Short mmCIF file of C-alpha atoms in Angstrom, two decimals:
data_model
loop_
_atom_site.label_atom_id
_atom_site.label_comp_id
_atom_site.label_asym_id
_atom_site.label_seq_id
_atom_site.Cartn_x
_atom_site.Cartn_y
_atom_site.Cartn_z
CA UNK A 25 -21.97 -54.96 54.45
CA UNK A 26 -18.71 -54.39 51.73
CA UNK A 27 -19.08 -55.86 48.48
CA UNK A 28 -16.20 -57.53 47.14
CA UNK A 29 -15.20 -56.46 43.91
CA UNK A 30 -14.97 -58.77 40.60
CA UNK A 31 -11.82 -60.48 39.57
CA UNK A 32 -10.45 -58.50 36.74
CA UNK A 33 -11.28 -61.37 33.90
CA UNK A 34 -8.70 -63.25 32.09
CA UNK A 35 -8.22 -64.18 28.72
CA UNK A 36 -6.12 -67.27 28.06
CA UNK A 37 -4.90 -67.69 23.70
CA UNK A 38 -4.04 -70.42 22.83
CA UNK A 39 -1.74 -71.82 19.57
CA UNK A 40 -2.19 -75.82 18.41
CA UNK A 41 1.73 -76.65 17.41
CA UNK A 42 4.81 -74.62 16.66
CA UNK A 43 3.81 -71.47 16.83
CA UNK A 44 6.96 -69.71 16.82
CA UNK A 45 7.58 -66.19 17.60
CA UNK A 46 4.22 -64.63 18.76
CA UNK A 47 3.38 -61.25 19.50
CA UNK A 48 0.04 -60.94 22.07
CA UNK A 49 -2.10 -57.55 22.21
CA UNK A 50 -3.39 -57.09 25.99
CA UNK A 51 -6.58 -55.59 25.60
CA UNK A 52 -6.32 -53.48 29.19
CA UNK A 53 -3.13 -52.18 29.35
CA UNK A 54 -2.84 -52.01 25.78
CA UNK A 55 0.93 -54.40 26.09
CA UNK A 56 2.55 -56.58 24.02
CA UNK A 57 3.74 -60.06 25.27
CA UNK A 58 6.53 -62.04 22.92
CA UNK A 59 6.22 -65.90 23.93
CA UNK A 60 8.09 -68.41 22.34
CA UNK A 61 6.90 -71.39 21.59
CA UNK A 62 4.94 -71.70 25.09
CA UNK A 63 7.43 -69.73 26.79
CA UNK A 64 7.57 -66.26 27.94
CA UNK A 65 9.78 -63.70 26.27
CA UNK A 66 8.94 -60.37 27.67
CA UNK A 67 6.65 -58.61 27.79
CA UNK A 68 6.46 -55.00 25.91
CA UNK A 69 4.69 -51.15 27.58
CA UNK A 70 2.61 -49.22 26.33
CA UNK A 71 4.65 -46.59 24.73
CA UNK A 72 6.42 -49.89 22.85
CA UNK A 73 3.20 -51.47 21.61
CA UNK A 74 1.59 -47.00 19.45
CA UNK A 75 5.42 -47.68 18.57
CA UNK A 76 4.71 -50.74 16.88
CA UNK A 77 1.56 -50.37 15.63
CA UNK A 78 2.29 -46.66 14.00
CA UNK A 79 5.76 -48.93 12.80
CA UNK A 80 3.09 -51.82 11.82
CA UNK A 81 0.41 -48.92 9.85
CA UNK A 82 3.40 -47.03 8.37
CA UNK A 83 4.48 -50.35 6.62
CA UNK A 84 0.92 -50.54 5.77
CA UNK A 85 0.66 -47.67 3.64
CA UNK A 86 4.31 -47.83 1.89
CA UNK A 87 3.45 -51.10 0.31
CA UNK A 88 -0.32 -49.40 -1.02
CA UNK A 89 1.64 -47.44 -1.92
CA UNK A 90 3.90 -48.87 -4.40
CA UNK A 91 0.93 -50.88 -5.30
CA UNK A 92 -1.03 -47.87 -7.10
CA UNK A 93 2.02 -47.05 -8.59
CA UNK A 94 3.06 -49.85 -9.45
CA UNK A 95 -0.58 -50.22 -11.08
CA UNK A 96 -0.03 -50.42 -14.70
CA UNK A 97 -3.55 -47.48 -15.65
CA UNK A 98 -4.61 -46.87 -18.68
CA UNK A 99 -3.71 -43.67 -20.92
CA UNK A 100 -5.81 -40.36 -20.39
CA UNK A 101 -5.53 -40.15 -24.43
CA UNK A 102 -6.74 -42.63 -27.04
CA UNK A 103 -5.05 -42.47 -29.48
CA UNK A 104 -0.79 -42.80 -29.68
CA UNK A 105 0.44 -40.32 -32.67
CA UNK A 106 3.54 -39.87 -33.73
CA UNK A 107 5.01 -36.92 -35.98
CA UNK A 108 7.15 -36.65 -39.06
CA UNK A 109 8.28 -33.94 -40.68
CA UNK A 110 9.79 -34.26 -44.13
CA UNK A 111 13.39 -32.59 -44.65
CA UNK A 112 14.53 -34.28 -47.33
CA UNK A 113 15.97 -31.33 -49.88
CA UNK A 114 13.51 -30.97 -52.29
CA UNK A 115 10.15 -31.25 -50.33
CA UNK A 116 11.96 -28.90 -47.38
CA UNK A 117 12.81 -25.07 -46.80
CA UNK A 118 13.68 -23.69 -43.40
CA UNK A 119 13.11 -19.62 -43.09
CA UNK A 120 16.31 -18.20 -40.76
CA UNK A 121 15.68 -15.09 -38.38
CA UNK A 122 19.33 -14.35 -39.53
CA UNK A 123 19.71 -12.88 -43.04
CA UNK A 124 22.19 -14.29 -46.19
CA UNK A 125 25.58 -12.37 -44.63
CA UNK A 126 25.01 -13.52 -40.92
CA UNK A 127 24.72 -17.27 -42.32
CA UNK A 128 28.11 -17.15 -44.79
CA UNK A 129 29.72 -15.73 -41.32
CA UNK A 130 28.22 -19.16 -40.16
CA UNK A 131 27.94 -21.28 -42.89
CA UNK A 132 28.71 -24.98 -42.26
CA UNK A 133 27.46 -27.92 -45.18
CA UNK A 134 27.74 -30.07 -42.98
CA UNK A 135 24.46 -29.31 -41.17
CA UNK A 136 21.72 -30.84 -43.04
CA UNK A 137 18.64 -29.66 -43.64
CA UNK A 138 16.99 -32.43 -41.13
CA UNK A 139 19.30 -30.27 -38.38
CA UNK A 140 17.97 -26.97 -39.03
CA UNK A 141 15.34 -27.23 -36.40
CA UNK A 142 17.77 -27.56 -34.02
CA UNK A 143 21.12 -25.82 -34.99
CA UNK A 144 21.67 -22.36 -32.74
CA UNK A 145 22.07 -20.65 -36.22
CA UNK A 146 18.85 -21.03 -37.55
CA UNK A 147 16.62 -22.45 -34.61
CA UNK A 148 14.44 -19.70 -34.30
CA UNK A 149 13.03 -20.23 -37.50
CA UNK A 150 10.19 -21.61 -39.77
CA UNK A 151 9.29 -24.28 -41.63
CA UNK A 152 8.87 -23.07 -44.69
CA UNK A 153 5.25 -23.39 -47.50
CA UNK A 154 5.22 -25.90 -48.31
CA UNK A 155 5.61 -27.88 -44.84
CA UNK A 156 5.62 -31.63 -45.49
CA UNK A 157 4.19 -34.50 -43.15
CA UNK A 158 3.38 -37.78 -42.18
CA UNK A 159 0.81 -38.77 -38.77
CA UNK A 160 0.67 -42.28 -37.61
CA UNK A 161 -2.27 -42.76 -35.53
CA UNK A 162 -3.16 -46.17 -33.87
CA UNK A 163 -4.11 -47.47 -30.94
CA UNK A 164 -3.13 -48.63 -27.25
CA UNK A 165 -4.36 -52.01 -27.42
CA UNK A 166 -4.25 -54.89 -30.30
CA UNK A 167 -8.09 -55.86 -29.05
CA UNK A 168 -9.96 -52.34 -28.30
CA UNK A 169 -10.12 -50.68 -31.92
CA UNK A 170 -10.46 -46.79 -31.53
CA UNK A 171 -12.15 -44.82 -34.93
CA UNK A 172 -10.91 -42.40 -36.18
CA UNK A 173 -14.02 -40.12 -37.37
CA UNK A 174 -12.39 -37.10 -38.62
CA UNK A 175 -9.61 -34.25 -38.43
CA UNK A 176 -9.11 -30.55 -39.02
CA UNK A 177 -6.92 -27.85 -38.39
CA UNK A 178 -7.46 -25.38 -35.77
CA UNK A 179 -5.03 -22.18 -36.64
CA UNK A 180 -3.61 -19.88 -33.75
CA UNK A 181 -2.24 -17.64 -34.83
CA UNK A 182 -1.34 -15.71 -38.28
CA UNK A 183 1.13 -12.84 -37.77
CA UNK A 184 3.30 -11.28 -41.17
CA UNK A 185 5.33 -14.20 -42.97
CA UNK A 186 8.89 -14.12 -41.64
CA UNK A 187 11.59 -12.60 -42.62
CA UNK A 188 15.40 -13.62 -43.51
CA UNK A 189 16.73 -16.64 -45.06
CA UNK A 190 14.67 -19.52 -47.15
CA UNK A 191 17.11 -21.87 -46.84
CA UNK A 192 16.53 -25.21 -49.57
CA UNK A 193 18.98 -28.13 -50.97
CA UNK A 194 19.63 -28.44 -53.90
CA UNK A 195 17.49 -30.42 -56.32
CA UNK A 196 14.48 -30.52 -59.39
CA UNK A 197 11.67 -28.65 -58.55
CA UNK A 198 9.49 -29.59 -55.64
CA UNK A 199 7.32 -32.20 -55.91
CA UNK A 200 3.29 -30.56 -54.47
CA UNK A 201 2.19 -33.71 -53.06
CA UNK A 202 -1.85 -33.02 -51.67
CA UNK A 203 -2.93 -35.75 -49.39
CA UNK A 204 -4.02 -34.00 -46.71
CA UNK A 205 -4.16 -30.33 -48.04
CA UNK A 206 -4.15 -27.24 -45.43
CA UNK A 207 -4.28 -23.49 -46.13
CA UNK A 208 -3.22 -22.05 -43.86
CA UNK A 209 -4.80 -18.28 -44.96
CA UNK A 210 -8.30 -19.93 -45.17
CA UNK A 211 -10.72 -19.81 -42.58
CA UNK A 212 -11.19 -24.02 -42.44
CA UNK A 213 -7.85 -24.67 -43.92
CA UNK A 214 -8.27 -28.53 -44.15
CA UNK A 215 -9.52 -30.24 -48.12
CA UNK A 216 -9.06 -34.45 -49.47
CA UNK A 217 -8.08 -34.37 -52.98
CA UNK A 218 -9.00 -36.70 -54.18
CA UNK A 219 -6.71 -37.54 -57.81
CA UNK A 220 -3.18 -36.13 -56.78
CA UNK A 221 -0.54 -36.02 -59.88
CA UNK A 222 0.61 -39.16 -61.59
CA UNK A 223 4.08 -38.31 -60.97
CA UNK A 224 3.53 -36.27 -57.36
CA UNK A 225 1.46 -40.04 -55.97
CA UNK A 226 4.47 -41.55 -57.52
CA UNK A 227 6.56 -39.30 -55.11
CA UNK A 228 5.19 -40.61 -52.61
CA UNK A 229 4.70 -43.99 -53.21
CA UNK A 230 8.51 -44.15 -53.84
CA UNK A 231 8.33 -43.14 -50.19
CA UNK A 232 6.41 -45.81 -48.55
CA UNK A 233 4.09 -42.86 -47.83
CA UNK A 234 -0.18 -43.82 -48.39
CA UNK A 235 -1.59 -42.31 -51.33
CA UNK A 236 -5.05 -43.14 -51.91
CA UNK A 237 -7.85 -40.14 -51.19
CA UNK A 238 -9.44 -39.57 -47.35
CA UNK A 239 -12.27 -41.45 -46.48
CA UNK A 240 -13.36 -41.21 -42.77
CA UNK A 241 -14.38 -43.28 -40.55
CA UNK A 242 -10.69 -45.11 -40.22
CA UNK A 243 -10.25 -47.76 -36.92
CA UNK A 244 -7.12 -48.89 -35.43
CA UNK A 245 -5.11 -50.74 -32.61
CA UNK A 246 -1.82 -50.77 -31.52
CA UNK A 247 -0.82 -53.44 -34.04
CA UNK A 248 -3.35 -51.35 -37.49
CA UNK A 249 -2.00 -48.14 -37.60
CA UNK A 250 -3.05 -45.38 -40.12
CA UNK A 251 -1.04 -43.09 -40.74
CA UNK A 252 -2.42 -39.38 -43.54
CA UNK A 253 0.24 -37.06 -45.26
CA UNK A 254 -0.41 -33.41 -44.25
CA UNK A 255 0.62 -31.22 -46.79
CA UNK A 256 0.64 -27.33 -45.00
CA UNK A 257 0.94 -23.75 -47.50
CA UNK A 258 1.09 -19.93 -46.18
CA UNK A 259 1.46 -16.76 -49.42
CA UNK A 260 0.41 -14.35 -46.55
CA UNK A 261 1.17 -15.35 -42.95
CA UNK A 262 3.98 -16.88 -40.12
CA UNK A 263 1.24 -19.46 -38.59
CA UNK A 264 1.17 -21.43 -35.99
CA UNK A 265 -0.99 -24.10 -35.80
CA UNK A 266 -2.71 -27.90 -33.89
CA UNK A 267 -4.43 -30.79 -35.50
CA UNK A 268 -7.88 -32.14 -34.25
CA UNK A 269 -8.32 -35.48 -34.63
CA UNK A 270 -12.04 -36.46 -34.05
CA UNK A 271 -12.62 -40.10 -32.41
CA UNK A 272 -15.15 -42.92 -30.71
CA UNK A 273 -14.00 -45.88 -28.12
CA UNK A 274 -15.63 -47.96 -26.14
CA UNK A 275 -19.17 -45.95 -26.17
CA UNK A 276 -16.59 -43.61 -25.97
CA UNK A 277 -16.37 -40.30 -28.02
CA UNK A 278 -13.77 -37.07 -28.47
CA UNK A 279 -11.26 -34.46 -29.83
CA UNK A 280 -7.35 -35.63 -29.65
CA UNK A 281 -4.55 -32.73 -29.85
CA UNK A 282 -1.77 -32.85 -32.30
CA UNK A 283 1.20 -31.14 -32.59
CA UNK A 284 4.59 -30.85 -33.48
CA UNK A 285 6.36 -32.96 -31.06
CA UNK A 286 5.05 -31.24 -28.49
CA UNK A 287 4.56 -27.36 -29.82
CA UNK A 288 2.71 -26.32 -31.80
CA UNK A 289 3.12 -26.34 -35.57
CA UNK A 290 4.75 -23.48 -36.98
CA UNK A 291 4.55 -22.49 -40.66
CA UNK A 292 5.79 -19.90 -42.78
CA UNK A 293 5.03 -18.31 -46.14
CA UNK A 294 7.96 -17.64 -48.11
CA UNK A 295 7.19 -14.01 -49.09
CA UNK A 296 10.11 -12.11 -47.38
CA UNK A 297 13.27 -14.51 -47.83
CA UNK A 298 15.66 -14.86 -49.48
CA UNK A 299 16.59 -18.28 -51.85
CA UNK A 300 20.17 -19.53 -50.53
CA UNK A 301 21.64 -22.77 -50.36
CA UNK A 302 24.29 -23.94 -47.96
CA UNK A 303 26.92 -25.23 -49.90
CA UNK A 304 30.87 -25.24 -50.46
CA UNK A 305 30.75 -22.06 -50.88
CA UNK A 306 27.61 -20.92 -49.93
CA UNK A 307 25.42 -18.34 -52.01
CA UNK A 308 21.78 -17.01 -52.69
CA UNK A 309 20.07 -16.09 -55.79
#
């Protein structure tokens, strides 16, 4: 006596109301049935079922990638720092590696001091001691403060002073205004003078720069920046160096390295240079 096989199980799905176009996956054969309302339209075989499923997964993955990329990410560094080189005629000088005769042959009085770092005939030089900068530090968020607890200078390399031509603007004696003083000839370069010369303080104030002594800590946010004036000098080297800012925020602390717009600062002594003036006519002293 043979047992009769049981008929295959069947599943009936119902949808209330107007369902529009409905896709139904067959659970046993992998088919996809397509219905319009309650009317059967056509049936897709197993291969088409696989293709459609793969396409749906690919679309879902693409959407996930877009959402991840578009979601705002927190910056890796807690401080936003901007560096500005002070390039006015009295404060700024540049040592070009070319000789005075070579520079005289290409002299162009229209090339102002703020372009000496990028002009093709002088860009391989370095800023001369005494080099002055402003460092503006602020947080990324208005409601979240970052506390700056200290500042240091790390000298990366000391080489003999650059030999060449010292380009300088025509003006009176330079104002040696030290707010944060960086002596690149010392092992511990940074010092914070308590008092400034009155004339130097007045000159800085006229430029809108702070002249009060540094007293850490400082709390900054995106709406409350702090500006530090840095003056770096050397008698004996062509130095590359970086600034390090100690910070704390949200229970964390660390050190943020600051360069001159993506590169180390570079400052050279004037010992091996000849003073010249990019004027009409070009002349040296």
